[in-house]
PDB file of C-alpha atoms in Angstrom:
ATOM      1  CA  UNK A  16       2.882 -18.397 -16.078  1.00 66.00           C
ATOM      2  CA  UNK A  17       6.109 -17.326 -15.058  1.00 80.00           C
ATOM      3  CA  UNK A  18       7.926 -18.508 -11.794  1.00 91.00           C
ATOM      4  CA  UNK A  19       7.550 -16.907  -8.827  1.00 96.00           C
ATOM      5  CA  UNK A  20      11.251 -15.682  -7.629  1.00 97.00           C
ATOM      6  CA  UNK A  21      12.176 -14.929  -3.878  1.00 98.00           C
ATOM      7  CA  UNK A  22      14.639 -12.314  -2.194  1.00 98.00           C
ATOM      8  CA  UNK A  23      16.086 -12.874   1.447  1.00 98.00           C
ATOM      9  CA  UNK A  24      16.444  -9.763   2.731  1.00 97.00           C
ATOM     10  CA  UNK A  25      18.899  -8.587   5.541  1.00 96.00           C
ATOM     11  CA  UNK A  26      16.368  -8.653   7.853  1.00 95.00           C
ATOM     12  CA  UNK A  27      16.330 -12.426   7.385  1.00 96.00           C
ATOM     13  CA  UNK A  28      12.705 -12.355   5.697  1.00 97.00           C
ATOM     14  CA  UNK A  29      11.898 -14.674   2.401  1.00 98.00           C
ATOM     15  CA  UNK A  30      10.317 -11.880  -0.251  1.00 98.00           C
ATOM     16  CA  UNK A  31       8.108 -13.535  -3.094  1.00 98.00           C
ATOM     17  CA  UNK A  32       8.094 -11.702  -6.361  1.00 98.00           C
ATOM     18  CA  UNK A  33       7.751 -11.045 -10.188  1.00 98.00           C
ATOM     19  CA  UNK A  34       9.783  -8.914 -12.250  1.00 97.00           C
ATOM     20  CA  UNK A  35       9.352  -8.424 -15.430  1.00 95.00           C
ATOM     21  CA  UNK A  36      12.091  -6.470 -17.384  1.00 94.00           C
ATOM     22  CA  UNK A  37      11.287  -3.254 -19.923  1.00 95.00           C
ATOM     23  CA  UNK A  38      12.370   0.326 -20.360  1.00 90.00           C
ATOM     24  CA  UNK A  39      11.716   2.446 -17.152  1.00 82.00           C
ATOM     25  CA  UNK A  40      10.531   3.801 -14.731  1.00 95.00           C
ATOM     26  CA  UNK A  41       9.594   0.829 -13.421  1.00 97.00           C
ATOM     27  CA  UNK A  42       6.195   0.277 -12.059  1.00 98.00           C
ATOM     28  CA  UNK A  43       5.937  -1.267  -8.378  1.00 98.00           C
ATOM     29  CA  UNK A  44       2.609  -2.170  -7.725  1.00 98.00           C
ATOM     30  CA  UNK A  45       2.130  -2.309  -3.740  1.00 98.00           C
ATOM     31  CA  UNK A  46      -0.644  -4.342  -2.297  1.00 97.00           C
ATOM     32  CA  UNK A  47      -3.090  -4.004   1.141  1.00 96.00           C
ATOM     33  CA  UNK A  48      -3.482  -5.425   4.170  1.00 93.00           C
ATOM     34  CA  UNK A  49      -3.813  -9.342   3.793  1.00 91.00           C
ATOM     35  CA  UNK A  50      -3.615  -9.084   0.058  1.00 93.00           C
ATOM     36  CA  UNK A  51      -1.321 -10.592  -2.228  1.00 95.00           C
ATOM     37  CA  UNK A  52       0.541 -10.138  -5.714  1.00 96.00           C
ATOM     38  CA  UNK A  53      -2.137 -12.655  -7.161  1.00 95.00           C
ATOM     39  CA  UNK A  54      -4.595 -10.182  -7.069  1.00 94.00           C
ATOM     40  CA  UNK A  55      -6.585  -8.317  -9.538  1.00 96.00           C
ATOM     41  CA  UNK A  56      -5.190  -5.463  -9.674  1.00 97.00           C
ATOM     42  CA  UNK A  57      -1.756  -6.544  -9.347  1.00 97.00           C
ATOM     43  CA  UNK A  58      -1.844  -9.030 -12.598  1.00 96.00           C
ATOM     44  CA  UNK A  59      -3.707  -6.720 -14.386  1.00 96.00           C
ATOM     45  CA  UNK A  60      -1.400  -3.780 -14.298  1.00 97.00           C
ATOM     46  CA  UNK A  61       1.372  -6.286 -14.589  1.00 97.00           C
ATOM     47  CA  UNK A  62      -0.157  -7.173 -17.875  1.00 96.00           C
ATOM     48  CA  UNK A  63      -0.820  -3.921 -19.434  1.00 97.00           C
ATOM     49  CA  UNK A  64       2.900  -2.686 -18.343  1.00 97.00           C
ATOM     50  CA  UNK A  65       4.342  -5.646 -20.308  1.00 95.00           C
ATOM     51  CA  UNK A  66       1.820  -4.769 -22.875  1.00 95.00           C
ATOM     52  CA  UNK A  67       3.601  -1.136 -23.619  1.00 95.00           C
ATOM     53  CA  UNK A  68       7.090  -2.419 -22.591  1.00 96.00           C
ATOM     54  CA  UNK A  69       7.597  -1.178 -19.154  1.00 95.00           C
ATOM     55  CA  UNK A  70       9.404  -2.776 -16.422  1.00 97.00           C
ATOM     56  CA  UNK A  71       6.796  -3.741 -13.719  1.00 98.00           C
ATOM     57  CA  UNK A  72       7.529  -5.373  -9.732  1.00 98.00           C
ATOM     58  CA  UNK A  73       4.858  -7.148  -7.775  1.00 98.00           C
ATOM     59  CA  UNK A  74       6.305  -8.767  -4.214  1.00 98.00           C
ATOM     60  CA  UNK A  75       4.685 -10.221  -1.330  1.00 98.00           C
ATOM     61  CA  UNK A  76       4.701  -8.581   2.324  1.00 98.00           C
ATOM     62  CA  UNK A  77       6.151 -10.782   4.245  1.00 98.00           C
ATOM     63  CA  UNK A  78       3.501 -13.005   5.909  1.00 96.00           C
ATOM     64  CA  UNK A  79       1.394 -12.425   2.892  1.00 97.00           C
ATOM     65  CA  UNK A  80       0.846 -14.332  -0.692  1.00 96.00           C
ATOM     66  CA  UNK A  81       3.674 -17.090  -1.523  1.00 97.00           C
ATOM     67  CA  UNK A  82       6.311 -14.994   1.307  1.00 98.00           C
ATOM     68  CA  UNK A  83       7.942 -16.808   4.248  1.00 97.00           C
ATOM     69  CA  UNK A  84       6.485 -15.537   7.963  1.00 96.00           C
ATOM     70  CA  UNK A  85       2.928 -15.197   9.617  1.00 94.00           C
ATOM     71  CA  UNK A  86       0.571 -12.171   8.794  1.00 93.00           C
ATOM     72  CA  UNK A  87      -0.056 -12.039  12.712  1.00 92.00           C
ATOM     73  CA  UNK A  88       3.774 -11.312  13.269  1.00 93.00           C
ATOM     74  CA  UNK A  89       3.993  -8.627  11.205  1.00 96.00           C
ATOM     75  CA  UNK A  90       3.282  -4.956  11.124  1.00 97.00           C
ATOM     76  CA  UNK A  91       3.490  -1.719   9.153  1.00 98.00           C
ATOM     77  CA  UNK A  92       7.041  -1.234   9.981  1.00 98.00           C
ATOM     78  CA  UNK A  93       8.267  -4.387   9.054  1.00 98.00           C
ATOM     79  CA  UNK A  94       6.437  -4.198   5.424  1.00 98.00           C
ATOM     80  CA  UNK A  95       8.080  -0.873   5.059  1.00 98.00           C
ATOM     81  CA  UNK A  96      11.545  -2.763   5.046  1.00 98.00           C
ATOM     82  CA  UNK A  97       9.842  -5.521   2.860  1.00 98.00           C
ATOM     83  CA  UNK A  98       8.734  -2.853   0.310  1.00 98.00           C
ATOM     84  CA  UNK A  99      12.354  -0.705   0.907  1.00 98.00           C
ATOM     85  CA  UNK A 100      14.464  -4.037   0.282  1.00 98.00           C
ATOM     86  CA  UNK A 101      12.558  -5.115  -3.124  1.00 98.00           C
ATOM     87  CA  UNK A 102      12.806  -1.614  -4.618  1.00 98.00           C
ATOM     88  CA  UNK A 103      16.515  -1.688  -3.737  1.00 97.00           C
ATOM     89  CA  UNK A 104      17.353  -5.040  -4.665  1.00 97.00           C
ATOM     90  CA  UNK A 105      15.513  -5.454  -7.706  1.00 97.00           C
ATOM     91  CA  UNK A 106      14.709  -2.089  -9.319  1.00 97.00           C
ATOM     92  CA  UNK A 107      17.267   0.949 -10.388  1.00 94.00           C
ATOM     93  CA  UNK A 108      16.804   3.677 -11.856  1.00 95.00           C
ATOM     94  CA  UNK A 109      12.983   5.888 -11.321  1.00 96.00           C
ATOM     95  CA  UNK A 110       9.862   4.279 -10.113  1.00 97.00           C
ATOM     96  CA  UNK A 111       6.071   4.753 -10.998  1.00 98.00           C
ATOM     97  CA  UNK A 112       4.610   3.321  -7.362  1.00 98.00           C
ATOM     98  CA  UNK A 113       1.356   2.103  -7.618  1.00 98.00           C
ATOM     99  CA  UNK A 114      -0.452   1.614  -3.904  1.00 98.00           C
ATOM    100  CA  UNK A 115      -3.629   0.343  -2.933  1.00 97.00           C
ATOM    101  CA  UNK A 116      -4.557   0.562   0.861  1.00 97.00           C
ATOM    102  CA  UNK A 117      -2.432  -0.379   3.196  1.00 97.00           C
ATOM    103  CA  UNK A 118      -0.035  -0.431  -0.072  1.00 98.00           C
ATOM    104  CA  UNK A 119      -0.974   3.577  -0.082  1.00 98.00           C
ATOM    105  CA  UNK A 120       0.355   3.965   3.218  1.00 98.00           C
ATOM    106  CA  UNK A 121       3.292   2.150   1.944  1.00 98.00           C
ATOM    107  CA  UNK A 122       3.614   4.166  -0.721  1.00 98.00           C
ATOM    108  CA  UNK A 123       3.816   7.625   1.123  1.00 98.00           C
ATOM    109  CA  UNK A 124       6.061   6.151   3.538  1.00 98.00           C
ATOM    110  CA  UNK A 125       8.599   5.310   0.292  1.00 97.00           C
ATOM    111  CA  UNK A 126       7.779   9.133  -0.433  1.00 96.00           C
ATOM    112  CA  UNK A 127       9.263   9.546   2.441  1.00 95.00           C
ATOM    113  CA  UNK A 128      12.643   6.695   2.681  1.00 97.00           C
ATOM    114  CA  UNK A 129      13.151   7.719  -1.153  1.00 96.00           C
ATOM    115  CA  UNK A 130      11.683  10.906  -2.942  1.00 95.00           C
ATOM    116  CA  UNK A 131      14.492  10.816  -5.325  1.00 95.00           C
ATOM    117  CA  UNK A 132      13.803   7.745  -7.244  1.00 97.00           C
ATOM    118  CA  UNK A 133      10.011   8.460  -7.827  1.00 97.00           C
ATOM    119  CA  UNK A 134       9.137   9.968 -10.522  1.00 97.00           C
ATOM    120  CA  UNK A 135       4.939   9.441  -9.975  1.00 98.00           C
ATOM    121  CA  UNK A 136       2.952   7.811  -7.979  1.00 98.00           C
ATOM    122  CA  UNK A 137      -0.511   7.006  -8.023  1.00 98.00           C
ATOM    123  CA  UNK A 138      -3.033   5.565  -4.897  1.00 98.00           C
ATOM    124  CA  UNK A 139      -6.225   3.422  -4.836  1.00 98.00           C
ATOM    125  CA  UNK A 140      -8.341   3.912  -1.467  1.00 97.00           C
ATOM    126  CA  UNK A 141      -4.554   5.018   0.478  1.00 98.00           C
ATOM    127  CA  UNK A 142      -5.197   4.418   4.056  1.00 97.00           C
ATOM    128  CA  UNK A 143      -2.471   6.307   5.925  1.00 98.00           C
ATOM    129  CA  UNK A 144      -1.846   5.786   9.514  1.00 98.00           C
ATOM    130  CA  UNK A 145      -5.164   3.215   9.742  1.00 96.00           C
ATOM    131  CA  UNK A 146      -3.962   1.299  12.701  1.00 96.00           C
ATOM    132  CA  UNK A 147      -3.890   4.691  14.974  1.00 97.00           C
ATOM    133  CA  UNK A 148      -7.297   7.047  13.471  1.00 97.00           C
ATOM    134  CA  UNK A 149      -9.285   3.316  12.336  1.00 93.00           C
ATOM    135  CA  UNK A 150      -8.705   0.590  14.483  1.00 94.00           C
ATOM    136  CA  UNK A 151      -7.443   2.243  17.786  1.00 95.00           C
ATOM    137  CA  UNK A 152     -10.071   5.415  17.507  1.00 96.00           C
ATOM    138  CA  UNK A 153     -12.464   2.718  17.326  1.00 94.00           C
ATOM    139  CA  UNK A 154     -11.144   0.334  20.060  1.00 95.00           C
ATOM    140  CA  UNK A 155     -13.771  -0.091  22.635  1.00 95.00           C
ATOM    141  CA  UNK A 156     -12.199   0.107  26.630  1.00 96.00           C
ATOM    142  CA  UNK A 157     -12.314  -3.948  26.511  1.00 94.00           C
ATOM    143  CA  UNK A 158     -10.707  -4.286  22.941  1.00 94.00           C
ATOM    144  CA  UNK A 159      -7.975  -1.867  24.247  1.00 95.00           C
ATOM    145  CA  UNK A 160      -7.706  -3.888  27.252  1.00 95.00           C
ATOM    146  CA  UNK A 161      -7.365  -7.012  25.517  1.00 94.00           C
ATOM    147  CA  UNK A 162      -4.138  -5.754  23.359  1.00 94.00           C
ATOM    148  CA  UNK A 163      -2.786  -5.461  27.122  1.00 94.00           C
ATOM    149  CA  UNK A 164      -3.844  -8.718  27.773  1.00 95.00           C
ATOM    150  CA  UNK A 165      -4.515 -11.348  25.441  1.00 94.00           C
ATOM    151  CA  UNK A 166      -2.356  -9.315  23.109  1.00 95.00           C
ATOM    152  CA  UNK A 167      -4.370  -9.175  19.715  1.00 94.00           C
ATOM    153  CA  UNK A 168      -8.235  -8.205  19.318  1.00 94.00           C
ATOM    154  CA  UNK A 169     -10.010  -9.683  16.766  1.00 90.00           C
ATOM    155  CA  UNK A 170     -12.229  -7.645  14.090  1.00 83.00           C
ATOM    156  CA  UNK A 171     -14.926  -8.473  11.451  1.00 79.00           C
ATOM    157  CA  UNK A 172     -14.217  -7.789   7.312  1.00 72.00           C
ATOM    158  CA  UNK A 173     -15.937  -7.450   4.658  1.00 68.00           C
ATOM    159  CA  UNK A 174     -13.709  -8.755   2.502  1.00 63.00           C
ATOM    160  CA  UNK A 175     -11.942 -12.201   4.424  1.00 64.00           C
ATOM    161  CA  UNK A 176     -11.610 -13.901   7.454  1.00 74.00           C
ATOM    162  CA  UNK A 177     -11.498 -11.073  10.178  1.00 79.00           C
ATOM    163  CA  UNK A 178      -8.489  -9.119  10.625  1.00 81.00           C
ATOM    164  CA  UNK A 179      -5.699 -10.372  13.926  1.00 88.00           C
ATOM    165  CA  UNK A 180      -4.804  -6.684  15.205  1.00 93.00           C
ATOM    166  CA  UNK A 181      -1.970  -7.272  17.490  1.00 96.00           C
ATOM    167  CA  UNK A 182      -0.542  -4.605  20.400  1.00 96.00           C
ATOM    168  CA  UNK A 183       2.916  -4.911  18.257  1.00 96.00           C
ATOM    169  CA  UNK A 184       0.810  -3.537  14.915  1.00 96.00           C
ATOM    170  CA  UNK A 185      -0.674  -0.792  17.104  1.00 97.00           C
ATOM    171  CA  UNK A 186       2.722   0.359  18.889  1.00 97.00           C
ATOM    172  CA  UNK A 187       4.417   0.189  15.437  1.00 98.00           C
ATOM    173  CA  UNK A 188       1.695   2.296  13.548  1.00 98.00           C
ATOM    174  CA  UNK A 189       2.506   4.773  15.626  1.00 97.00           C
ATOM    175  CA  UNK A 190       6.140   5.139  14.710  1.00 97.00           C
ATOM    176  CA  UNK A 191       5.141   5.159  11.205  1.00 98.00           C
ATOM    177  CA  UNK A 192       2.481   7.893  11.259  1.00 98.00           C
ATOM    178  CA  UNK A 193       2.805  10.297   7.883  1.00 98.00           C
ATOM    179  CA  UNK A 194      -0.476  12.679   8.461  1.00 98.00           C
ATOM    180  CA  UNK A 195       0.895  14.176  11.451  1.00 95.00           C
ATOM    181  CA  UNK A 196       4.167  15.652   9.983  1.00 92.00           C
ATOM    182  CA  UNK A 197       4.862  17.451   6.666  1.00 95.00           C
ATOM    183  CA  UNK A 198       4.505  15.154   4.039  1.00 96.00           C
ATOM    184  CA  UNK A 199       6.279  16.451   0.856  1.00 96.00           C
ATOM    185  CA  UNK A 200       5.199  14.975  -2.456  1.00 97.00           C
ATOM    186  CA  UNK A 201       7.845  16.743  -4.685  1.00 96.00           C
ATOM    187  CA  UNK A 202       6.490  14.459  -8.271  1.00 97.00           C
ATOM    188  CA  UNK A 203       2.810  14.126  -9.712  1.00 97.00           C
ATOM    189  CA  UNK A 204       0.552  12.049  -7.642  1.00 98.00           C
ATOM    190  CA  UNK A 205      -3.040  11.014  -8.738  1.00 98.00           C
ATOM    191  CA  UNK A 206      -5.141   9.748  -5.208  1.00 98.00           C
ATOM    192  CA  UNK A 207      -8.086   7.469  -6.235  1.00 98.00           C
ATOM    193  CA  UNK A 208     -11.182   6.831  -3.994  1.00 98.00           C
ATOM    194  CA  UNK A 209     -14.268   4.683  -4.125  1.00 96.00           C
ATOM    195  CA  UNK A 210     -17.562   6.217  -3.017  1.00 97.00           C
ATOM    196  CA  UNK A 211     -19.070   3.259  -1.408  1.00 95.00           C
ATOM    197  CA  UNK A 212     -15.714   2.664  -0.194  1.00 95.00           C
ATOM    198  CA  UNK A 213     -16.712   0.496   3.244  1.00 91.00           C
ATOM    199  CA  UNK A 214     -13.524   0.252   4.711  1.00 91.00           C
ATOM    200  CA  UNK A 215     -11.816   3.600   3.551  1.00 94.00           C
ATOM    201  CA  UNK A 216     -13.726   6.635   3.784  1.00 94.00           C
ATOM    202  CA  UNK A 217     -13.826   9.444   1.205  1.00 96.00           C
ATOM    203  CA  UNK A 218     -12.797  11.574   4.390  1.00 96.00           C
ATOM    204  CA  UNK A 219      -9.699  10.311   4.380  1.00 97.00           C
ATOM    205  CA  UNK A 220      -9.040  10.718   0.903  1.00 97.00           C
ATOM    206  CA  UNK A 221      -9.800  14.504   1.414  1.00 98.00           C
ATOM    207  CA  UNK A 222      -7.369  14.382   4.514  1.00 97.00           C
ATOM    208  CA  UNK A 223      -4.640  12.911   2.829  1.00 98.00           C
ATOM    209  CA  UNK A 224      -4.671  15.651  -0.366  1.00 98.00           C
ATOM    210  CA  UNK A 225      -5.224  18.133   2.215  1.00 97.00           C
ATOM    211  CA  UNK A 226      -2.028  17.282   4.950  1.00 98.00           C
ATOM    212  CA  UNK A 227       0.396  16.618   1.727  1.00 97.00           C
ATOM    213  CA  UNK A 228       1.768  19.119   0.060  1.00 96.00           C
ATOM    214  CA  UNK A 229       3.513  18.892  -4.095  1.00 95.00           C
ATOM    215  CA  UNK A 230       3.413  20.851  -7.129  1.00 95.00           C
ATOM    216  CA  UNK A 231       0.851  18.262  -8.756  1.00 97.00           C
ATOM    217  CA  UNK A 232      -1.837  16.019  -6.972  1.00 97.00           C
ATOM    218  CA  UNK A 233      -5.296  14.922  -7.740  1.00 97.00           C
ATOM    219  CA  UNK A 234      -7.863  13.480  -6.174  1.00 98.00           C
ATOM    220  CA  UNK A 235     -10.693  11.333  -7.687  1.00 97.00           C
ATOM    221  CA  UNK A 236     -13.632  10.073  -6.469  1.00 97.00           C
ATOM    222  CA  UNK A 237     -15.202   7.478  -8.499  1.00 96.00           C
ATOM    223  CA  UNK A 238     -18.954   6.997  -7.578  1.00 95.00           C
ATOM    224  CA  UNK A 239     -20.287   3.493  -6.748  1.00 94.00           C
ATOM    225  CA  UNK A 240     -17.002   2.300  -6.872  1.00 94.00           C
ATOM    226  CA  UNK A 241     -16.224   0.167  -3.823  1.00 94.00           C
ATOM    227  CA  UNK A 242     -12.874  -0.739  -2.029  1.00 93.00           C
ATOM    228  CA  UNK A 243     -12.186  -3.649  -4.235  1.00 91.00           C
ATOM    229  CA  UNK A 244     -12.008  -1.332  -7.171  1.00 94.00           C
ATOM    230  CA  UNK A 245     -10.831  -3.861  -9.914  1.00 92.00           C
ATOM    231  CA  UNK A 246     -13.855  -3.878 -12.180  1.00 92.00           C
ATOM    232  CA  UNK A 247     -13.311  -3.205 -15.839  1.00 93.00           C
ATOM    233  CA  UNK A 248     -13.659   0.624 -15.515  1.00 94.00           C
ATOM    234  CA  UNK A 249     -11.700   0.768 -11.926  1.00 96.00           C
ATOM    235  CA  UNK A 250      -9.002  -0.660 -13.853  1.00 97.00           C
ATOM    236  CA  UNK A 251      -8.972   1.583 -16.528  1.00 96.00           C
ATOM    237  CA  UNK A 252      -9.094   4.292 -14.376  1.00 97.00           C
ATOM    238  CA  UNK A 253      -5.908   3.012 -12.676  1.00 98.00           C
ATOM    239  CA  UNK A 254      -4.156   2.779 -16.139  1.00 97.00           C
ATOM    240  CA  UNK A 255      -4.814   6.112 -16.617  1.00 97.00           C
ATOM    241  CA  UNK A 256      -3.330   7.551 -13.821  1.00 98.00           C
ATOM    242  CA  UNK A 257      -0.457   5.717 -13.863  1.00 98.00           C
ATOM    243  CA  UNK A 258      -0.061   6.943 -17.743  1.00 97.00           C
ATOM    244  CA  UNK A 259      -1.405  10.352 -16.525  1.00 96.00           C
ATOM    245  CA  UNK A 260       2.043  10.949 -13.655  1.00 97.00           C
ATOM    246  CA  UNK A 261       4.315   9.562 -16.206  1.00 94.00           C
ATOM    247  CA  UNK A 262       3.426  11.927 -18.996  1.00 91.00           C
ATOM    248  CA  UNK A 263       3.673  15.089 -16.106  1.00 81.00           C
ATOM    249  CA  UNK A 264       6.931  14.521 -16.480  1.00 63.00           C
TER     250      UNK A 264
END
């Protein structure tokens, strides 16, 4: 297994990564909330890129995976300048952008920071502007009182130890909000969405494709398939998309 490399970035934060080199565009795989580049997904897309020759980046948020920092400092904003100083530092040329959850969020705010460069993109369960319409729609009077407080609130997953949501998260979510404005997906995008999806809801995959606006985007549902969504088919599905945006070309 190769060796995992690290970028400091100018924010002063240590970056984990693997890059593999190939013809472009490059495919950056972008991870969710708590996850890491050692995941499913992540390896297995890393493997089938290398497999047909492509150039492929998978990085750690900071305070996630093999990165320096704490996942309870952090917030959307500062894994926006994570995700910003990999691309720029260790990619050129056009990008196939690959994000799942949180990572789809990231991914729409890169539509955003640099629509130039991407030439597809594809999303797995995206969960736009989560920390403003999930957790603080949600937020009971004493859980909102406790961000003012104790300054974090505490919640339950399905899928790990439960989630620290800080005041800092929830203040910075809100400057990074991308269903409220235009968001202009000018390059083919392929949205993918579990049915039994328990911590993103098909609603929101119907949101997103209806608040963006491009000259080619898809949405999927996938029955039975859950937020995880790196079974054998899942991940075929995923393969195709990503081939699917690169051939719209």
């Amino acid at each position: 297994m190769a060796a995992t490399n690290f970028l400091e970035t100018a924010q002063g934060r240590r970056l984990a990564y693997h890059k593999s080199e190939g013809i472009g565009p490059t495919i950056v795989f972008l991870g969710g909330l708590k996850s890491d580049m050692e995941g499913t997904k992540a390896v297995h897309l890393e493997a089938w890129a290398k497999g047909r020759g492509h150039s492929f980046l998978r990085f750690d948020y900071s305070g996630h995976g093999e990165s320096g920092g704490t996942f309870e400092e952090g917030c959307i904003g500062d894994w926006h300048e994570d995700t910003l100083a990999a691309i720029t530092e260790l990619t050129d040329g056009p990008l196939i952008v690959v994000g799942s959850s949180m990572g789809g969020w990231q991914a729409l705010l890169l539509a955003k920071a640099l629509p130039d460069r991407i030439q597809g993109m594809v999303t797995i369960a995206a969960a736009p502007d989560f920390t403003e319409d999930g957790y603080w729609a949600s937020f009971s009077e004493n859980q909102k009182q406790a961000l003012e407080t104790v300054g974090h609130v505490e919640l339950p997953s399905d899928y790990m130890e439960p989630y620290i949501v800080t005041k800092r998260m929830i203040e910075d979510g809100r400057q990074h909000l991308v269903l409220r404005k235009p968001l202009h997906m000018p390059f083919p995008v392929r949205f993918l969405q579990g049915t039994e999806d328990t911590a993103v809801s098909t609603g929101t995959a119907v949101r997103l494709i209806e608040h963006a606006f491009g000259p080619d985007m898809r949405l999927s549902l996938i029955k039975h398939a859950d937020h995880r969504f790196s079974d054998g088919p899942c991940l075929g599905l995923i393969e195709q998309a990503v081939l699917d945006v690169m051939a719209a070309q």
